[in-house]
Coordinates of C-alpha atoms and ligand atoms in Angstrom, one line a residue:
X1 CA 106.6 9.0 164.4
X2 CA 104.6 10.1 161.4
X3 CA 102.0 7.3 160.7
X4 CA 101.7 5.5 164.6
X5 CA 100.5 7.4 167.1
X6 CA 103.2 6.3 169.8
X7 CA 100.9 4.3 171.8
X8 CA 101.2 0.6 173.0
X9 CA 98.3 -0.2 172.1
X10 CA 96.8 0.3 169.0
X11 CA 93.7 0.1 167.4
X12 CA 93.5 -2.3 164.4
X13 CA 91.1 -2.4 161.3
X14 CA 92.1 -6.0 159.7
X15 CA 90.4 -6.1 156.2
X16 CA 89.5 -9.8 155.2
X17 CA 88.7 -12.0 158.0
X18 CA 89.6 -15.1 156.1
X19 CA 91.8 -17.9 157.3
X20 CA 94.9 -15.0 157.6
X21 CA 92.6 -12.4 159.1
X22 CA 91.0 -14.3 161.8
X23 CA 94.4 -15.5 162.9
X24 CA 95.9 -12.0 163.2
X25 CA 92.3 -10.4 164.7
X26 CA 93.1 -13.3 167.5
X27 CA 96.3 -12.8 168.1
X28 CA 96.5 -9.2 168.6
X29 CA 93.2 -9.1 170.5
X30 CA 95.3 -11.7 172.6
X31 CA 97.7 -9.5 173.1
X32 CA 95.7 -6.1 174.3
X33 CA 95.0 -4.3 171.0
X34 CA 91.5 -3.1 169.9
X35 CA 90.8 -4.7 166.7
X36 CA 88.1 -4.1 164.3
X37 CA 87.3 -6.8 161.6
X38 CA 85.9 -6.0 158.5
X39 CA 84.6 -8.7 155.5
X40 CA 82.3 -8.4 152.9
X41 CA 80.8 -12.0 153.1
X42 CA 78.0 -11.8 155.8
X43 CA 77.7 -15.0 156.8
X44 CA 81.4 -15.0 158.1
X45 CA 80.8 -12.1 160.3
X46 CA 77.6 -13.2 161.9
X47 CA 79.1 -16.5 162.9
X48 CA 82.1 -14.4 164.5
X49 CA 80.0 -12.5 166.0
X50 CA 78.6 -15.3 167.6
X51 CA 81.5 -16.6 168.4
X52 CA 81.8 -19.4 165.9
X53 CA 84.9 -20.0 163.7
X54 CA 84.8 -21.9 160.4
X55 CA 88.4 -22.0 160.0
X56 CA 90.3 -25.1 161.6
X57 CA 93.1 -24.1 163.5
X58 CA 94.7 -25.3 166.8
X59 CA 93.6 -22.9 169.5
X60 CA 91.7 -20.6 166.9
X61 CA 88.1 -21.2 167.8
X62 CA 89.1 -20.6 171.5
X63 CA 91.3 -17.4 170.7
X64 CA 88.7 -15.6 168.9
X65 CA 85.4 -16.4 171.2
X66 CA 87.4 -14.8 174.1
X67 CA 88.5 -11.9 171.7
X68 CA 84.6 -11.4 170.7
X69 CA 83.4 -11.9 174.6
X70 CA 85.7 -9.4 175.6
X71 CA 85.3 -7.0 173.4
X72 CA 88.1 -6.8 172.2
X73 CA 87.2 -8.0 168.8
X74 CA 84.5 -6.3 167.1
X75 CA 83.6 -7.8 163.3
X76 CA 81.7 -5.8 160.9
X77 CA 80.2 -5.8 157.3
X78 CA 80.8 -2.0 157.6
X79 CA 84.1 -0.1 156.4
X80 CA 83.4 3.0 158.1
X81 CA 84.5 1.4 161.1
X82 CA 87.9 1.3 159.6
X83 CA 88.3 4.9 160.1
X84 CA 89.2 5.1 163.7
X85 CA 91.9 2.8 163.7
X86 CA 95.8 3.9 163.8
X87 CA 96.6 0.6 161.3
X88 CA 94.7 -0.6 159.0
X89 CA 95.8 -4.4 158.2
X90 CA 94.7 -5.3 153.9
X91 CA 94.2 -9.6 154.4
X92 CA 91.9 -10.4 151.3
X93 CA 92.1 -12.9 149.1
X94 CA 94.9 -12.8 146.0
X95 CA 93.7 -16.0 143.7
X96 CA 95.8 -15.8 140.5
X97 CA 93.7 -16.6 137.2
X98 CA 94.4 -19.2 134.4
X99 CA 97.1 -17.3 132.9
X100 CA 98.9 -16.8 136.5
X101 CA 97.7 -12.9 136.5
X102 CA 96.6 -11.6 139.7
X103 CA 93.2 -12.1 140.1
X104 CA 92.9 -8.6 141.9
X105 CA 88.5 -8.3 142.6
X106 CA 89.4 -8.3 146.3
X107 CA 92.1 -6.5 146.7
X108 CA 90.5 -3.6 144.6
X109 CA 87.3 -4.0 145.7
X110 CA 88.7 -3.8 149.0
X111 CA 91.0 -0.8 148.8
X112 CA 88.0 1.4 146.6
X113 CA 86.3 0.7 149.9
X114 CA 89.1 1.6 151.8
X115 CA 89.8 5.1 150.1
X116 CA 85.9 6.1 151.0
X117 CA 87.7 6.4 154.5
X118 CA 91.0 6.9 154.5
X119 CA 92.2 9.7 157.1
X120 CA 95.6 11.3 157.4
X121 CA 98.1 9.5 159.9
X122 CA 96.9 5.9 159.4
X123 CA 99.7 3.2 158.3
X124 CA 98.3 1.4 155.7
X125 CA 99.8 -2.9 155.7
X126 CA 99.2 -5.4 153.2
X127 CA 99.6 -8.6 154.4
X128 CA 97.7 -10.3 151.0
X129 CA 100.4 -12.1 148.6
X130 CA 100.9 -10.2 145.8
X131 CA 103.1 -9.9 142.4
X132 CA 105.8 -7.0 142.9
X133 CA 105.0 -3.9 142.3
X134 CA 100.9 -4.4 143.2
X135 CA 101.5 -2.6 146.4
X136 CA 102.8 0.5 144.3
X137 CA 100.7 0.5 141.3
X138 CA 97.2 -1.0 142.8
X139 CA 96.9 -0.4 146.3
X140 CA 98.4 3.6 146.6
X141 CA 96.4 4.9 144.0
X142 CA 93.2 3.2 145.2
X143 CA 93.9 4.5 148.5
X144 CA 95.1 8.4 146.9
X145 CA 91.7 8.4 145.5
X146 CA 90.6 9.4 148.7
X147 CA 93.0 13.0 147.8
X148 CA 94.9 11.7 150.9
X149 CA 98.7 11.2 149.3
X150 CA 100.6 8.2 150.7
X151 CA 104.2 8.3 152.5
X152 CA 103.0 11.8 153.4
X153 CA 99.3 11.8 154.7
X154 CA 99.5 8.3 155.3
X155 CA 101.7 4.9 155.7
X156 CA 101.5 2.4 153.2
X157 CA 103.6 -0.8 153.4
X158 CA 104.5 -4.4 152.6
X159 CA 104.6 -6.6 155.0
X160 CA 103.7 -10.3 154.3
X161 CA 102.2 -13.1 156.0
X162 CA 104.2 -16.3 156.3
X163 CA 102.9 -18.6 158.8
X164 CA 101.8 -22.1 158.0
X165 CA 98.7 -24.0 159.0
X166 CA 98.2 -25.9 161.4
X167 CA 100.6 -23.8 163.8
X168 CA 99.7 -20.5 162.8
X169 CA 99.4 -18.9 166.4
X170 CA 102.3 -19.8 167.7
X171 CA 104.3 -18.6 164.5
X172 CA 102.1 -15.4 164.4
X173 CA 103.6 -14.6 168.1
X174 CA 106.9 -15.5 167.3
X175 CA 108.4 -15.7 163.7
X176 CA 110.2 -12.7 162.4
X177 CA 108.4 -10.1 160.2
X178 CA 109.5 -8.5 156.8
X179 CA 108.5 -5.0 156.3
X180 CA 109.0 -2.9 153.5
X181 CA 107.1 0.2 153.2
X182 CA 106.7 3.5 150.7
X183 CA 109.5 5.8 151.9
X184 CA 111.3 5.4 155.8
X185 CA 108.7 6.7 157.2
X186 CA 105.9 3.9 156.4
X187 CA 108.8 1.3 156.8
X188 CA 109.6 2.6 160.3
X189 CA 105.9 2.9 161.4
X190 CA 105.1 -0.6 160.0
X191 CA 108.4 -2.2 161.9
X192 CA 107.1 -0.2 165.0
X193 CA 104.1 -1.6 165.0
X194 CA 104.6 -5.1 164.6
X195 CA 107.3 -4.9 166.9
X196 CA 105.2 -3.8 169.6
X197 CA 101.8 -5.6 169.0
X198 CA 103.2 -8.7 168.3
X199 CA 106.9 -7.9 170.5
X200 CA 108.6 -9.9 167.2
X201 CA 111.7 -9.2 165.6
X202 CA 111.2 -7.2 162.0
X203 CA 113.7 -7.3 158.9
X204 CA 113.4 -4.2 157.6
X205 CA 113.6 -3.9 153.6
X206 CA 114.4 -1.1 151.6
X207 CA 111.5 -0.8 149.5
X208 CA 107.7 -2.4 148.6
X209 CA 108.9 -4.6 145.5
X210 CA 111.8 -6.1 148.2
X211 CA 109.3 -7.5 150.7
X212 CA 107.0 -8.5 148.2
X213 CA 109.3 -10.7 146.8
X214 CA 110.6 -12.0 149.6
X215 CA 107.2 -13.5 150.5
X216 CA 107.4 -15.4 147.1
X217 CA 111.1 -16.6 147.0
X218 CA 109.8 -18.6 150.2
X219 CA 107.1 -20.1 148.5
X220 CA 108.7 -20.0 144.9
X221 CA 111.7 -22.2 147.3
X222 CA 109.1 -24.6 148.9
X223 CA 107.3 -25.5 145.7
X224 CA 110.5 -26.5 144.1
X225 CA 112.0 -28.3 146.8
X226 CA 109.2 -30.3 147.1
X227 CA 108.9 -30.8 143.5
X228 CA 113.1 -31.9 144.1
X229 CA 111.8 -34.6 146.4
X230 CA 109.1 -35.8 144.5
X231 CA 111.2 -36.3 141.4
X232 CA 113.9 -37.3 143.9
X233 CA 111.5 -40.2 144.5
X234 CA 110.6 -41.2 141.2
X235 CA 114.6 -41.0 140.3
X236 CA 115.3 -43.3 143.8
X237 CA 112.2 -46.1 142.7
X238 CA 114.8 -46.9 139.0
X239 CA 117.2 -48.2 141.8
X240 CA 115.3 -49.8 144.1
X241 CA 116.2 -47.3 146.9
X242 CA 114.1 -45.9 149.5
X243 CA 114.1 -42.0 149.0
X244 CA 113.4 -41.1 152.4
X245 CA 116.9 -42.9 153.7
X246 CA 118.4 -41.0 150.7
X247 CA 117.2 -37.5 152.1
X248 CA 117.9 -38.4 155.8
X249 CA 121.6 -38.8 154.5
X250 CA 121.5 -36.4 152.3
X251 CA 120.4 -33.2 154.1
X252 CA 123.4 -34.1 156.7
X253 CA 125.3 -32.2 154.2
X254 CA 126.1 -28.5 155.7
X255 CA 125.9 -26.2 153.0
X256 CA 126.3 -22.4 153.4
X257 CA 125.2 -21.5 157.2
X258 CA 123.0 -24.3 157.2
X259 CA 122.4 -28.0 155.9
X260 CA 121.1 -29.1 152.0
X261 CA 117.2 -29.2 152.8
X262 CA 115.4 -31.4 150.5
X263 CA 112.0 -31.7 151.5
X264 CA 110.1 -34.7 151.4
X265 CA 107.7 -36.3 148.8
X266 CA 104.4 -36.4 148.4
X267 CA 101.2 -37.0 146.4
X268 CA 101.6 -33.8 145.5
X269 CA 100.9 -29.9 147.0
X270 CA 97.6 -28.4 148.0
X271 CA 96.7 -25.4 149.9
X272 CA 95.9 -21.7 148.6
X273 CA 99.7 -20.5 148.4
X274 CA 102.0 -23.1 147.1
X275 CA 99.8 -23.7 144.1
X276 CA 99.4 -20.1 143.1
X277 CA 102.5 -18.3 144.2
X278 CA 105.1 -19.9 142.5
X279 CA 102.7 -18.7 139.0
X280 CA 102.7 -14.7 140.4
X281 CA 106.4 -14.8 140.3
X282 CA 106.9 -16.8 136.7
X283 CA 103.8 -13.7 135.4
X284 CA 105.3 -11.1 136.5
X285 CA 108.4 -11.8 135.2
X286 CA 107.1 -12.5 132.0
X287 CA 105.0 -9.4 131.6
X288 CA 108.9 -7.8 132.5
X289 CA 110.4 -10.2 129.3
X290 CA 112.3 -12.2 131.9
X291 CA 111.0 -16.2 130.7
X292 CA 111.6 -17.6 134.4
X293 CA 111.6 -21.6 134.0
X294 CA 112.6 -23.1 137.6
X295 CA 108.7 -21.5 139.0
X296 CA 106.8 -23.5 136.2
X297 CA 108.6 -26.4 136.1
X298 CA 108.1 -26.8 139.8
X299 CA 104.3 -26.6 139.5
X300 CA 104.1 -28.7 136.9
X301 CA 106.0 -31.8 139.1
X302 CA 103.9 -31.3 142.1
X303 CA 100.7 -30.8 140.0
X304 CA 101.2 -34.3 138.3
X305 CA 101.6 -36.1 141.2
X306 CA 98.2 -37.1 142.5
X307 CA 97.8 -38.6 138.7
X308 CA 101.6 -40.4 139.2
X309 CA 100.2 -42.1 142.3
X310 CA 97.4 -43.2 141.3
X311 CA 99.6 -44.5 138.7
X312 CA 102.2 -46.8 141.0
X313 CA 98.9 -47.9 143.4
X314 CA 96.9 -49.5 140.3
X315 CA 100.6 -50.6 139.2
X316 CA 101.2 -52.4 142.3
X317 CA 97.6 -53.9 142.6
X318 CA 98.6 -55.6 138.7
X319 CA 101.9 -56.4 140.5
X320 CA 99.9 -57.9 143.5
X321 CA 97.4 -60.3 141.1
X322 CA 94.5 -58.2 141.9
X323 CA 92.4 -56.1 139.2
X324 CA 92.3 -52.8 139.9
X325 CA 88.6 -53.2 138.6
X326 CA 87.8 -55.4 141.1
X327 CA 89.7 -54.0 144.0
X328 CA 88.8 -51.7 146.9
X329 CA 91.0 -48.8 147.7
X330 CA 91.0 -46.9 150.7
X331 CA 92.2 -43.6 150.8
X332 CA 93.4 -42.3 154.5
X333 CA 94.4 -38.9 155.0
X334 CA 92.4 -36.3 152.9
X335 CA 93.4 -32.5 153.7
X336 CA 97.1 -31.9 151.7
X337 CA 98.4 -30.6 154.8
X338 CA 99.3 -33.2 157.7
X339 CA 97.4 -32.5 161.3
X340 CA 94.7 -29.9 159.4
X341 CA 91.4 -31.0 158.1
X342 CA 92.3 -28.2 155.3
X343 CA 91.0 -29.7 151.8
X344 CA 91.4 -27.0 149.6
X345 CA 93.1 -28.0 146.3
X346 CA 94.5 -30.8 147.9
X347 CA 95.9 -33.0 145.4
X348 CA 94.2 -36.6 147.2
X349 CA 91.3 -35.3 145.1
X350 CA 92.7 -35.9 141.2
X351 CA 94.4 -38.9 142.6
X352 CA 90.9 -40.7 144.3
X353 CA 89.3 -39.2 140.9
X354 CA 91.2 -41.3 138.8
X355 CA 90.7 -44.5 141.5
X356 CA 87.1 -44.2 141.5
X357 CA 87.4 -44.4 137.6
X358 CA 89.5 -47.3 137.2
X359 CA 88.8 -49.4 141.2
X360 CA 85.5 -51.1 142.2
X361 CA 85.1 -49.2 145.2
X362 CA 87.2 -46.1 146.9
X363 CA 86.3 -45.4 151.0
X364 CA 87.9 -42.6 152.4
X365 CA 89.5 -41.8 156.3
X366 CA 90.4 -38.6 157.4
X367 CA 88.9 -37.8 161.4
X368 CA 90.0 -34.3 160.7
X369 CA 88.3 -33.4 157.8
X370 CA 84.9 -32.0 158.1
X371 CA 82.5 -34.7 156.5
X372 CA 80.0 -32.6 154.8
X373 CA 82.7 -30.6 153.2
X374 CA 85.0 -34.2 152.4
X375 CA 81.5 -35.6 150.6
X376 CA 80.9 -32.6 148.6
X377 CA 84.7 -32.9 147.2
X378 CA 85.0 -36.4 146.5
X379 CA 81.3 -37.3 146.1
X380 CA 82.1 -40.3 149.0
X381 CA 81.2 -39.4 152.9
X382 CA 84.1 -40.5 154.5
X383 CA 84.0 -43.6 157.2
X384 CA 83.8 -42.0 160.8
X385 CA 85.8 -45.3 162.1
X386 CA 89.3 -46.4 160.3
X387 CA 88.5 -50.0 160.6
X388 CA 85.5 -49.3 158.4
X389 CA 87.4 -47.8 155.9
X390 CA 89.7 -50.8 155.6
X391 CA 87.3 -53.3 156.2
X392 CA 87.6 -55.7 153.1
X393 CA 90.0 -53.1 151.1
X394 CA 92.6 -54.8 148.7
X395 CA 94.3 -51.8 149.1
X396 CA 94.9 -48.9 151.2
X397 CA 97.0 -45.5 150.6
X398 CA 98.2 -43.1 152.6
X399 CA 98.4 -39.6 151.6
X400 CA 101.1 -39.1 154.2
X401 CA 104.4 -39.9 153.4
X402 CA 105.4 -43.1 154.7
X403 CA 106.9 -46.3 153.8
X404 CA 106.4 -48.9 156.8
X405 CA 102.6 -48.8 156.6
X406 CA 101.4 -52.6 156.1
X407 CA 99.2 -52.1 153.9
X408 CA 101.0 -49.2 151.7
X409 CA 100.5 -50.1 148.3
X410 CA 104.2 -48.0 147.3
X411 CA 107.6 -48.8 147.7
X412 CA 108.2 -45.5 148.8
X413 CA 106.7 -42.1 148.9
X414 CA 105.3 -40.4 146.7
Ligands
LIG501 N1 96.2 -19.4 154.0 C1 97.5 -19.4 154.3 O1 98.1 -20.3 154.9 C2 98.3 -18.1 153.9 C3 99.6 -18.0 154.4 C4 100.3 -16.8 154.1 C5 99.7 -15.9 153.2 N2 98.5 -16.0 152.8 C6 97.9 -15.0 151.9 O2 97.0 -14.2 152.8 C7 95.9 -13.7 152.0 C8 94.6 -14.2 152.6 O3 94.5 -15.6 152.6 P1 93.4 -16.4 153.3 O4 93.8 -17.8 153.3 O5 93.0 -15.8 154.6 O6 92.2 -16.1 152.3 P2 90.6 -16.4 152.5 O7 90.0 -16.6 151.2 O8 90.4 -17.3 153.6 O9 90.1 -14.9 153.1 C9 89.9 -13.8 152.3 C10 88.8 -13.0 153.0 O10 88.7 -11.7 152.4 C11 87.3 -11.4 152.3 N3 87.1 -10.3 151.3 C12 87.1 -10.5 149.9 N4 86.9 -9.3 149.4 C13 86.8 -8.4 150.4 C14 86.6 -7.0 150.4 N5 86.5 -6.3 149.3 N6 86.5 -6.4 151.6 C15 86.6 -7.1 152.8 N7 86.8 -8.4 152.8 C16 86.9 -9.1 151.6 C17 86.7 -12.7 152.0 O11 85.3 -12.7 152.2 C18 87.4 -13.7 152.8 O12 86.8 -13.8 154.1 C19 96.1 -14.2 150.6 O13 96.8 -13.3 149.8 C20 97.0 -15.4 150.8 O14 97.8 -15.7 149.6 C21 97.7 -17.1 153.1

């Protein structure tokens, strides 16, 4: 094969040792491949290299001390390492900016870097979520600055990351992989290899743009199911029904080769993907004249919901006889994904915003979120102990979705 040199075990250069980065490095040290990880931010690599991870992830901190003790795992500041590798794995960051453009510092910074290095018979894989058509128009002529010429002298494809946290290994070692590449030959080597480091089954796709988008009709999907449930809810609290009875019964439904799936609501959606991806699609059609409305609108649902519930548990604290200036809320469950500590842009932190405003006090309860990192978010160290959270609160929310809890202040979720 053109871009892989045949063996079963490769050598791997994983660009961006992030929360994505780490998880791959692991897993494929795991599984007998030499990996090399590269980042930029210095502090990360020395605490890998000492065998501490900062990312919270079942198994991960484990995963990656035995990859480092072994040897298996080496982590570097320095891209020159990335040059005896067979594949070289592209995990940065892909923020979008205000205007939902591809904020695109790390990825270019990254493949500039790369290009200094490039040499011919290496498969090039971006695994960073991107707008179609970046893998085309950023990344291959980055990479051609190095005079190399891509699909000939070397691989470049598309093949995108979709595990969730909180059970990222395991889907890392077993969900399917979508590869698209630039030309047969990059597909083919990119299928190969994931096929054989990670021994998953890979959908192959007929082009860059195809896998691209795939990885943000899932999200695009997810958003706006959610954003279904969540308006789903407000629709079922005008009738006095309980939404999640409605959704139990409803998703019995088969539809196609499956069932309807409405997801269930929340106080809203948090995270690094859901928030930005569904804005990369909705952009890049625009910039194509294509006014895409279903992307939007599905932000805008989920992104007013911390400030709806807020809403219904001040409502309900009128409804109760108690002043919402005089009450105590406690807020358990902080990170916006169930069973992570993972805070970032989680939507209980517009909601306790407007609480603190309005309540007399707000206490917090999360024994998976890191404290230091819960204080500097909220301004409010979280109790260590749940009965001191609740102690003397007039009421206390949930960010999970439930509707049995004694001391919900909702009829429902959100
Ligand atoms: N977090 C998720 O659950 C998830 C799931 C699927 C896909 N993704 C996608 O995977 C990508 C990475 O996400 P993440 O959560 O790991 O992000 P992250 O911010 O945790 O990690 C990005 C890493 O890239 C490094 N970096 C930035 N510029 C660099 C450069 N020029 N050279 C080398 N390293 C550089 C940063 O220092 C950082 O460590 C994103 O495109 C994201 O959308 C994330």
């Amino acid at each position: 094969m053109r871009f892989l040199s045949g063996r079963q075990n490769h050598q791997v250069a994983i660009v961006g040792l992030g929360y994505i980065g780490s998880c791959i490095a692991a897993v494929l040290a795991e599984r007998g491949h030499d990996v090399v990880g590269v980042d930029t931010n210095t502090a990360l690599i020395t605490e890998l290299g000492d065998g501490y991870c900062r990312f919270v992830e079942p198994g991960l901190a484990e995963l990656l001390a035995d990859a480092v003790g072994s040897g298996r795992l080496t982590v570097t500041t320095d891209y020159s390492a990335v040059r005896s590798a067979d594949v070289v794995l592209v995990t940065v960051g892909t923020p979008v900016r205000e205007d939902g453009s591809l904020a695109d510092e790390q990825l270019r910074g990254a493949c500039t870097e790369l290009a200094e290095h490039v040499r011919e018979g290496q498969l090039y894989v971006v695994k960073s979520t991107v707008p179609p058509g970046t893998t085309r128009e950023l990344v291959l002529p980055l990479l051609e600055a190095s005079g190399l010429v891509g699909g000939v002298d070397f691989g470049l494809a598309f093949t995108p990351e979709r595990l969730a946290e909180g059970t990222a290994l395991g889907e890392l070692r077993t969900l399917p992989i979508v590869a698209g590449g630039l030309g047969t030959d990059s597909t083919s080597a990119a299928a190969e290899f994931w096929r054989t480091a990670l021994g998953v089954e890979v959908v192959v796709q007929e082009s860059l743009e195809a896998a691209e988008i795939i990885k943000l009709a899932d999200n695009w999907w997810i958003d706006l199911n959610i954003a279904l449930g969540n308006e789903l809810a407000k629709f079922c609290t005008l009738f006095g029904v309980d939404v999640l009875d409605v959704i139990t019964a409803a998703n019995m439904v088969p539809k196609g080769t499956g069932n309807v799936n409405i997801l269930l609501p929340s106080i809203g959606v948090g995270g690094s993907c859901l928030t930005k991806d569904p804005w990369m699609v909705w952009r890049s059609a625009r910039e194509r004249g294509l006014d895409i409305l279903t992307a939007p609108a599905g932000r805008r649902v989920n992104a007013d919901m911390p400030d709806y519930t807020a809403g219904i548990i001040l409502e309900e604290l009128i409804r109760l006889g108690k002043e919402p200036a005089m009450a105590k809320v406690t807020v358990i469950g902080l990170a916006f994904k169930n069973n992570t500590g993972d805070l970032r842009h989680t939507p209980t932190q517009p909601a306790i915003a407007v609480l603190e405003k309005v309540c007399a006090e707000v206490t917090l309860y999360d024994p998976r979120v890191d404290a230091d990192e819960a204080d500097e978010l909220f301004g409010i160290t979280p109790s260590t102990r749940l009965e001191d959270a609740v102690k003397t609160a007039t009421a206390s929310r949930s960010s999970r979705c439930t509707t049995s809890s004694a001391t919900s202040t909702s009829p429902g979720c959100p």
